[in-house]
């Protein structure tokens, strides 16, 4: 069975994981396994309390609902069988105590499998942290002490490229919605090649002479097919008329080195936007 979590909940947990409440920090935020089957994750404890750390794996990927909203998909057993790393992926160490102001290097190792088809394989790394439990001391009968420890999960993506890899996008119908001076562009997409499409998309609003009136960029991670919305803030007091919104997808991101990304030529799709004031 495939389970999808609405994007608002995914964002909620993400904010909790990476906010000041987070007990440890992770680097990098996306792990790429090298050609030798080795990856590295750095776990840092910036606080004043020792942390108990557990590293585990679960298969999942960003998906989308029928309205183009981002969701996280877990429990997709068919995709996991085809694209997951399964028990080939190990972490060393998997559990440890991380002292305050200290950093631990976690080595990720993927067991080789010569039967694998060329492509990009992926999973999610879950790092669970909770404050190390202190010994409970005896107290007098006049007072009762209670200690509550919270566990925090941080989940990041891991990828392994095998053989010749490729990716690109094909587009179908493109819908638009306007509310509160923001246009949502919702293209139907299909990922081609043998790898997820990781990169960025730039939305450009142009008048009929080709002049760019507004532009906005965001990162994308597209795995299979569906709809994924892109938002663009419209200029104030935009005159009524027809405009073009061009979406330009590129395999580059500021948070991931280009050498790690599966490269592809830029892909564009355009939709006409009607403004009525």
Short mmCIF file of N, CA and C in Angstrom, two decimals, residues 108-238:
data_model
loop_
_atom_site.label_atom_id
_atom_site.label_comp_id
_atom_site.label_asym_id
_atom_site.label_seq_id
_atom_site.Cartn_x
_atom_site.Cartn_y
_atom_site.Cartn_z
N UNK A 108 28.32 5.48 5.01
CA UNK A 108 27.27 4.73 4.35
C UNK A 108 27.91 3.85 3.27
N UNK A 109 27.55 2.59 3.27
CA UNK A 109 28.15 1.66 2.32
C UNK A 109 27.05 0.85 1.63
N UNK A 110 27.13 0.79 0.29
CA UNK A 110 26.18 0.02 -0.50
C UNK A 110 26.88 -1.22 -1.04
N UNK A 111 26.34 -2.37 -0.70
CA UNK A 111 26.90 -3.63 -1.21
C UNK A 111 26.71 -3.70 -2.72
N UNK A 112 27.77 -4.00 -3.48
CA UNK A 112 27.64 -4.05 -4.95
C UNK A 112 26.71 -5.16 -5.41
N UNK A 113 26.04 -4.91 -6.51
CA UNK A 113 25.13 -5.89 -7.11
C UNK A 113 25.27 -5.76 -8.63
N UNK A 114 25.95 -6.70 -9.24
CA UNK A 114 26.22 -6.62 -10.68
C UNK A 114 24.99 -6.88 -11.54
N UNK A 115 23.88 -7.30 -10.94
CA UNK A 115 22.67 -7.56 -11.70
C UNK A 115 21.82 -6.31 -11.87
N UNK A 116 22.20 -5.21 -11.24
CA UNK A 116 21.40 -3.99 -11.32
C UNK A 116 21.42 -3.40 -12.72
N UNK A 117 20.27 -2.91 -13.16
CA UNK A 117 20.19 -2.17 -14.41
C UNK A 117 20.74 -0.76 -14.19
N UNK A 118 21.18 -0.13 -15.29
CA UNK A 118 21.66 1.24 -15.19
C UNK A 118 20.53 2.16 -14.73
N UNK A 119 20.87 3.13 -13.90
CA UNK A 119 19.87 4.07 -13.40
C UNK A 119 20.28 4.64 -12.06
N UNK A 120 19.42 5.46 -11.49
CA UNK A 120 19.66 6.05 -10.18
C UNK A 120 18.74 5.38 -9.16
N UNK A 121 19.34 4.87 -8.09
CA UNK A 121 18.61 4.21 -7.02
C UNK A 121 18.56 5.16 -5.83
N UNK A 122 17.51 5.05 -5.01
CA UNK A 122 17.34 6.04 -3.96
C UNK A 122 16.60 5.47 -2.76
N UNK A 123 16.74 6.18 -1.64
CA UNK A 123 16.03 5.86 -0.41
C UNK A 123 16.05 7.10 0.46
N UNK A 124 15.57 6.98 1.70
CA UNK A 124 15.63 8.08 2.66
C UNK A 124 16.41 7.61 3.89
N UNK A 125 17.21 8.52 4.41
CA UNK A 125 17.96 8.26 5.64
C UNK A 125 17.23 8.94 6.78
N UNK A 126 16.90 8.18 7.83
CA UNK A 126 16.23 8.76 9.00
C UNK A 126 17.20 8.77 10.17
N UNK A 127 17.46 9.96 10.67
CA UNK A 127 18.34 10.12 11.83
C UNK A 127 17.48 10.53 13.02
N UNK A 128 17.40 9.65 14.01
CA UNK A 128 16.59 9.90 15.21
C UNK A 128 17.51 10.30 16.35
N UNK A 129 17.17 11.38 17.03
CA UNK A 129 17.98 11.85 18.16
C UNK A 129 17.09 12.08 19.37
N UNK A 130 17.62 11.76 20.54
CA UNK A 130 16.95 12.11 21.79
C UNK A 130 18.00 12.26 22.87
N UNK A 131 17.69 13.14 23.81
CA UNK A 131 18.65 13.42 24.88
C UNK A 131 18.96 12.16 25.66
N UNK A 132 20.23 11.96 25.98
CA UNK A 132 20.62 10.77 26.74
C UNK A 132 19.95 10.78 28.10
N UNK A 133 19.36 9.64 28.47
CA UNK A 133 18.64 9.53 29.73
C UNK A 133 19.60 9.57 30.90
N UNK A 134 19.30 10.41 31.88
CA UNK A 134 20.13 10.49 33.07
C UNK A 134 19.58 9.55 34.14
N UNK A 135 20.45 9.16 35.04
CA UNK A 135 20.03 8.27 36.13
C UNK A 135 19.03 8.99 37.02
N UNK A 136 17.99 8.28 37.41
CA UNK A 136 16.98 8.85 38.30
C UNK A 136 17.43 8.66 39.74
N UNK A 137 17.56 9.77 40.45
CA UNK A 137 17.99 9.71 41.83
C UNK A 137 16.78 9.70 42.76
N UNK A 138 17.01 9.15 43.94
CA UNK A 138 15.92 9.11 44.91
C UNK A 138 15.61 10.53 45.38
N UNK A 139 14.33 10.82 45.55
CA UNK A 139 13.90 12.13 46.04
C UNK A 139 13.12 11.94 47.32
N UNK A 140 12.99 13.01 48.12
CA UNK A 140 12.23 12.90 49.36
C UNK A 140 10.75 12.86 49.05
N UNK A 141 9.96 12.56 50.02
CA UNK A 141 8.53 12.36 49.82
C UNK A 141 7.79 13.67 49.62
N UNK A 142 8.49 14.81 49.82
CA UNK A 142 7.82 16.09 49.68
C UNK A 142 7.74 16.57 48.24
N UNK A 143 8.50 15.93 47.34
CA UNK A 143 8.49 16.39 45.95
C UNK A 143 8.55 15.23 44.99
N UNK A 144 8.02 15.45 43.83
CA UNK A 144 8.06 14.46 42.76
C UNK A 144 8.66 15.11 41.53
N UNK A 145 9.67 14.46 40.94
CA UNK A 145 10.30 15.02 39.75
C UNK A 145 9.92 14.17 38.53
N UNK A 146 9.70 14.85 37.40
CA UNK A 146 9.35 14.19 36.15
C UNK A 146 10.26 14.69 35.04
N UNK A 147 10.75 13.76 34.24
CA UNK A 147 11.61 14.13 33.13
C UNK A 147 11.00 13.60 31.83
N UNK A 148 10.86 14.48 30.83
CA UNK A 148 10.30 14.09 29.54
C UNK A 148 11.35 14.31 28.46
N UNK A 149 11.65 13.28 27.69
CA UNK A 149 12.59 13.39 26.59
C UNK A 149 11.84 13.24 25.27
N UNK A 150 12.17 14.10 24.30
CA UNK A 150 11.54 14.05 22.99
C UNK A 150 12.50 13.42 21.99
N UNK A 151 11.94 12.65 21.08
CA UNK A 151 12.71 12.11 19.97
C UNK A 151 12.42 12.95 18.73
N UNK A 152 13.49 13.26 18.00
CA UNK A 152 13.35 14.04 16.78
C UNK A 152 13.85 13.22 15.59
N UNK A 153 13.05 13.18 14.53
CA UNK A 153 13.44 12.50 13.30
C UNK A 153 13.78 13.52 12.23
N UNK A 154 14.94 13.37 11.62
CA UNK A 154 15.31 14.16 10.45
C UNK A 154 15.50 13.17 9.30
N UNK A 155 14.82 13.45 8.17
CA UNK A 155 14.83 12.53 7.05
C UNK A 155 15.38 13.23 5.82
N UNK A 156 16.42 12.65 5.22
CA UNK A 156 17.04 13.22 4.03
C UNK A 156 17.15 12.15 2.96
N UNK A 157 17.40 12.58 1.73
CA UNK A 157 17.46 11.65 0.60
C UNK A 157 18.87 11.13 0.39
N UNK A 158 18.94 9.90 -0.15
CA UNK A 158 20.22 9.31 -0.54
C UNK A 158 20.06 8.72 -1.93
N UNK A 159 21.10 8.88 -2.78
CA UNK A 159 21.05 8.42 -4.16
C UNK A 159 22.32 7.64 -4.50
N UNK A 160 22.16 6.69 -5.41
CA UNK A 160 23.29 5.96 -5.98
C UNK A 160 23.10 5.85 -7.48
N UNK A 161 24.09 6.37 -8.25
CA UNK A 161 24.04 6.28 -9.71
C UNK A 161 24.79 5.03 -10.16
N UNK A 162 24.14 4.23 -11.01
CA UNK A 162 24.72 2.99 -11.50
C UNK A 162 24.74 3.03 -13.02
N UNK A 163 25.92 2.88 -13.61
CA UNK A 163 26.03 2.85 -15.07
C UNK A 163 25.68 4.18 -15.70
N UNK A 164 25.24 4.12 -16.96
CA UNK A 164 24.88 5.33 -17.71
C UNK A 164 23.52 5.83 -17.23
N UNK A 165 23.47 7.08 -16.78
CA UNK A 165 22.24 7.64 -16.23
C UNK A 165 21.77 8.81 -17.10
N UNK A 166 20.45 9.00 -17.13
CA UNK A 166 19.88 10.09 -17.91
C UNK A 166 18.55 10.49 -17.30
N UNK A 167 18.15 11.72 -17.60
CA UNK A 167 16.86 12.21 -17.13
C UNK A 167 16.40 13.36 -18.01
N UNK A 168 15.11 13.57 -18.09
CA UNK A 168 14.53 14.72 -18.77
C UNK A 168 13.05 14.76 -18.42
N UNK A 169 12.34 15.73 -18.99
CA UNK A 169 10.93 15.91 -18.69
C UNK A 169 10.12 16.06 -19.97
N UNK A 170 8.92 15.51 -19.94
CA UNK A 170 7.93 15.75 -20.98
C UNK A 170 6.70 16.36 -20.32
N UNK A 171 6.02 17.28 -21.03
CA UNK A 171 4.90 17.99 -20.43
C UNK A 171 3.62 17.75 -21.21
N UNK A 172 2.51 17.73 -20.48
CA UNK A 172 1.20 17.64 -21.08
C UNK A 172 0.46 18.94 -20.86
N UNK A 173 -0.79 18.85 -20.44
CA UNK A 173 -1.61 20.03 -20.21
C UNK A 173 -1.08 20.86 -19.06
N UNK A 174 -1.18 22.18 -19.18
CA UNK A 174 -0.73 23.10 -18.14
C UNK A 174 -1.93 23.93 -17.68
N UNK A 175 -2.26 23.88 -16.39
CA UNK A 175 -3.36 24.64 -15.83
C UNK A 175 -2.81 25.84 -15.06
N UNK A 176 -3.66 26.85 -14.86
CA UNK A 176 -3.27 28.01 -14.06
C UNK A 176 -4.40 28.38 -13.13
N UNK A 177 -4.04 28.91 -11.96
CA UNK A 177 -4.99 29.42 -10.98
C UNK A 177 -4.43 30.73 -10.43
N UNK A 178 -5.29 31.71 -10.24
CA UNK A 178 -4.86 33.00 -9.69
C UNK A 178 -5.64 33.29 -8.43
N UNK A 179 -4.92 33.61 -7.35
CA UNK A 179 -5.55 33.99 -6.08
C UNK A 179 -4.57 34.86 -5.30
N UNK A 180 -5.07 35.97 -4.75
CA UNK A 180 -4.25 36.86 -3.92
C UNK A 180 -3.00 37.34 -4.67
N UNK A 181 -3.18 37.62 -5.96
CA UNK A 181 -2.11 38.15 -6.80
C UNK A 181 -0.95 37.16 -7.00
N UNK A 182 -1.23 35.88 -6.80
CA UNK A 182 -0.25 34.83 -7.05
C UNK A 182 -0.85 33.85 -8.04
N UNK A 183 -0.08 33.52 -9.08
CA UNK A 183 -0.53 32.54 -10.06
C UNK A 183 0.15 31.20 -9.77
N UNK A 184 -0.66 30.15 -9.72
CA UNK A 184 -0.15 28.79 -9.61
C UNK A 184 -0.20 28.16 -11.00
N UNK A 185 0.96 27.75 -11.49
CA UNK A 185 1.05 27.06 -12.77
C UNK A 185 1.18 25.58 -12.46
N UNK A 186 0.30 24.76 -13.05
CA UNK A 186 0.24 23.34 -12.69
C UNK A 186 0.42 22.50 -13.95
N UNK A 187 1.65 22.16 -14.30
CA UNK A 187 1.86 21.35 -15.51
C UNK A 187 1.78 19.85 -15.21
N UNK A 188 1.25 19.09 -16.15
CA UNK A 188 1.38 17.65 -16.11
C UNK A 188 2.79 17.30 -16.60
N UNK A 189 3.47 16.43 -15.87
CA UNK A 189 4.84 16.10 -16.26
C UNK A 189 5.04 14.58 -16.26
N UNK A 190 6.05 14.17 -16.99
CA UNK A 190 6.51 12.79 -16.98
C UNK A 190 8.02 12.79 -17.03
N UNK A 191 8.65 12.09 -16.08
CA UNK A 191 10.10 11.99 -16.06
C UNK A 191 10.52 10.90 -17.04
N UNK A 192 11.42 11.24 -17.95
CA UNK A 192 11.95 10.26 -18.89
C UNK A 192 13.40 9.93 -18.52
N UNK A 193 13.94 8.89 -19.12
CA UNK A 193 15.27 8.43 -18.73
C UNK A 193 15.16 7.44 -17.59
N UNK A 194 16.26 7.20 -16.91
CA UNK A 194 16.30 6.20 -15.85
C UNK A 194 16.61 6.78 -14.48
N UNK A 195 16.41 8.10 -14.32
CA UNK A 195 16.77 8.76 -13.07
C UNK A 195 15.76 9.84 -12.72
N UNK A 196 15.58 10.13 -11.42
CA UNK A 196 14.73 11.27 -11.03
C UNK A 196 15.29 12.57 -11.58
N UNK A 197 14.41 13.55 -11.75
CA UNK A 197 14.81 14.86 -12.23
C UNK A 197 15.00 15.77 -11.02
N UNK A 198 16.25 16.08 -10.71
CA UNK A 198 16.59 16.96 -9.59
C UNK A 198 17.16 18.25 -10.15
N UNK A 199 16.58 19.37 -9.77
CA UNK A 199 17.07 20.63 -10.30
C UNK A 199 16.26 21.79 -9.81
N UNK A 200 15.98 22.74 -10.71
CA UNK A 200 15.23 23.94 -10.36
C UNK A 200 14.33 24.31 -11.52
N UNK A 201 13.31 25.10 -11.21
CA UNK A 201 12.41 25.63 -12.24
C UNK A 201 12.29 27.12 -12.04
N UNK A 202 12.38 27.86 -13.15
CA UNK A 202 12.21 29.31 -13.14
C UNK A 202 10.93 29.65 -13.87
N UNK A 203 10.02 30.34 -13.18
CA UNK A 203 8.77 30.80 -13.79
C UNK A 203 8.95 32.25 -14.21
N UNK A 204 8.68 32.56 -15.49
CA UNK A 204 8.86 33.91 -16.01
C UNK A 204 7.55 34.40 -16.63
N UNK A 205 7.09 35.56 -16.20
CA UNK A 205 5.91 36.19 -16.77
C UNK A 205 6.37 37.18 -17.82
N UNK A 206 5.85 37.01 -19.06
CA UNK A 206 6.28 37.87 -20.16
C UNK A 206 5.05 38.49 -20.84
N UNK A 207 5.22 39.73 -21.31
CA UNK A 207 4.18 40.32 -22.14
C UNK A 207 4.36 39.84 -23.58
N UNK A 208 3.49 40.30 -24.48
CA UNK A 208 3.51 39.78 -25.84
C UNK A 208 4.72 40.24 -26.65
N UNK A 209 5.49 41.20 -26.13
CA UNK A 209 6.73 41.60 -26.80
C UNK A 209 7.93 40.83 -26.26
N UNK A 210 7.70 39.94 -25.27
CA UNK A 210 8.78 39.13 -24.73
C UNK A 210 9.46 39.74 -23.53
N UNK A 211 8.99 40.89 -23.05
CA UNK A 211 9.59 41.54 -21.88
C UNK A 211 9.24 40.75 -20.62
N UNK A 212 10.24 40.47 -19.78
CA UNK A 212 10.03 39.75 -18.53
C UNK A 212 9.52 40.72 -17.48
N UNK A 213 8.31 40.46 -16.95
CA UNK A 213 7.68 41.33 -15.97
C UNK A 213 7.84 40.82 -14.54
N UNK A 214 8.02 39.52 -14.38
CA UNK A 214 8.20 38.92 -13.05
C UNK A 214 8.89 37.57 -13.25
N UNK A 215 9.65 37.18 -12.24
CA UNK A 215 10.39 35.92 -12.35
C UNK A 215 10.62 35.35 -10.95
N UNK A 216 10.55 34.05 -10.84
CA UNK A 216 10.74 33.39 -9.55
C UNK A 216 11.28 31.99 -9.78
N UNK A 217 12.18 31.55 -8.89
CA UNK A 217 12.81 30.23 -9.03
C UNK A 217 12.59 29.40 -7.78
N UNK A 218 12.44 28.08 -7.96
CA UNK A 218 12.34 27.17 -6.83
C UNK A 218 12.96 25.84 -7.22
N UNK A 219 13.37 25.06 -6.22
CA UNK A 219 13.95 23.75 -6.49
C UNK A 219 12.85 22.74 -6.78
N UNK A 220 13.21 21.70 -7.52
CA UNK A 220 12.26 20.63 -7.82
C UNK A 220 12.96 19.28 -7.67
N UNK A 221 12.17 18.29 -7.28
CA UNK A 221 12.60 16.89 -7.26
C UNK A 221 11.43 16.08 -7.79
N UNK A 222 11.51 15.70 -9.06
CA UNK A 222 10.44 15.00 -9.74
C UNK A 222 10.89 13.58 -10.03
N UNK A 223 10.07 12.60 -9.63
CA UNK A 223 10.52 11.21 -9.70
C UNK A 223 9.84 10.38 -10.79
N UNK A 224 8.53 10.53 -10.97
CA UNK A 224 7.83 9.67 -11.91
C UNK A 224 6.94 10.50 -12.84
N UNK A 225 5.68 10.71 -12.49
CA UNK A 225 4.79 11.51 -13.32
C UNK A 225 3.67 12.07 -12.45
N UNK A 226 2.95 13.04 -12.99
CA UNK A 226 1.85 13.64 -12.25
C UNK A 226 1.76 15.12 -12.51
N UNK A 227 1.40 15.89 -11.49
CA UNK A 227 1.32 17.34 -11.55
C UNK A 227 2.13 17.93 -10.41
N UNK A 228 2.85 19.00 -10.66
CA UNK A 228 3.58 19.70 -9.59
C UNK A 228 3.47 21.19 -9.83
N UNK A 229 2.85 21.90 -8.91
CA UNK A 229 2.58 23.32 -9.09
C UNK A 229 3.84 24.17 -8.90
N UNK A 230 3.85 25.31 -9.58
CA UNK A 230 4.89 26.32 -9.45
C UNK A 230 4.19 27.64 -9.21
N UNK A 231 4.66 28.43 -8.25
CA UNK A 231 4.00 29.69 -7.92
C UNK A 231 4.83 30.88 -8.37
N UNK A 232 4.12 31.93 -8.77
CA UNK A 232 4.76 33.17 -9.21
C UNK A 232 3.91 34.35 -8.75
N UNK A 233 4.54 35.30 -8.05
CA UNK A 233 3.84 36.51 -7.60
C UNK A 233 3.72 37.47 -8.77
N UNK A 234 2.50 37.92 -9.03
CA UNK A 234 2.27 38.84 -10.14
C UNK A 234 2.60 40.28 -9.73
N UNK A 235 3.03 41.10 -10.68
CA UNK A 235 3.26 42.52 -10.37
C UNK A 235 1.96 43.19 -9.94
N UNK A 236 2.07 44.17 -9.08
CA UNK A 236 0.89 44.92 -8.67
C UNK A 236 0.33 45.71 -9.85
N UNK A 237 -0.99 45.81 -9.88
CA UNK A 237 -1.69 46.60 -10.90
C UNK A 237 -1.33 46.16 -12.32
N UNK A 238 -1.24 44.85 -12.53
CA UNK A 238 -0.93 44.34 -13.85
C UNK A 238 -2.13 44.60 -14.78
#
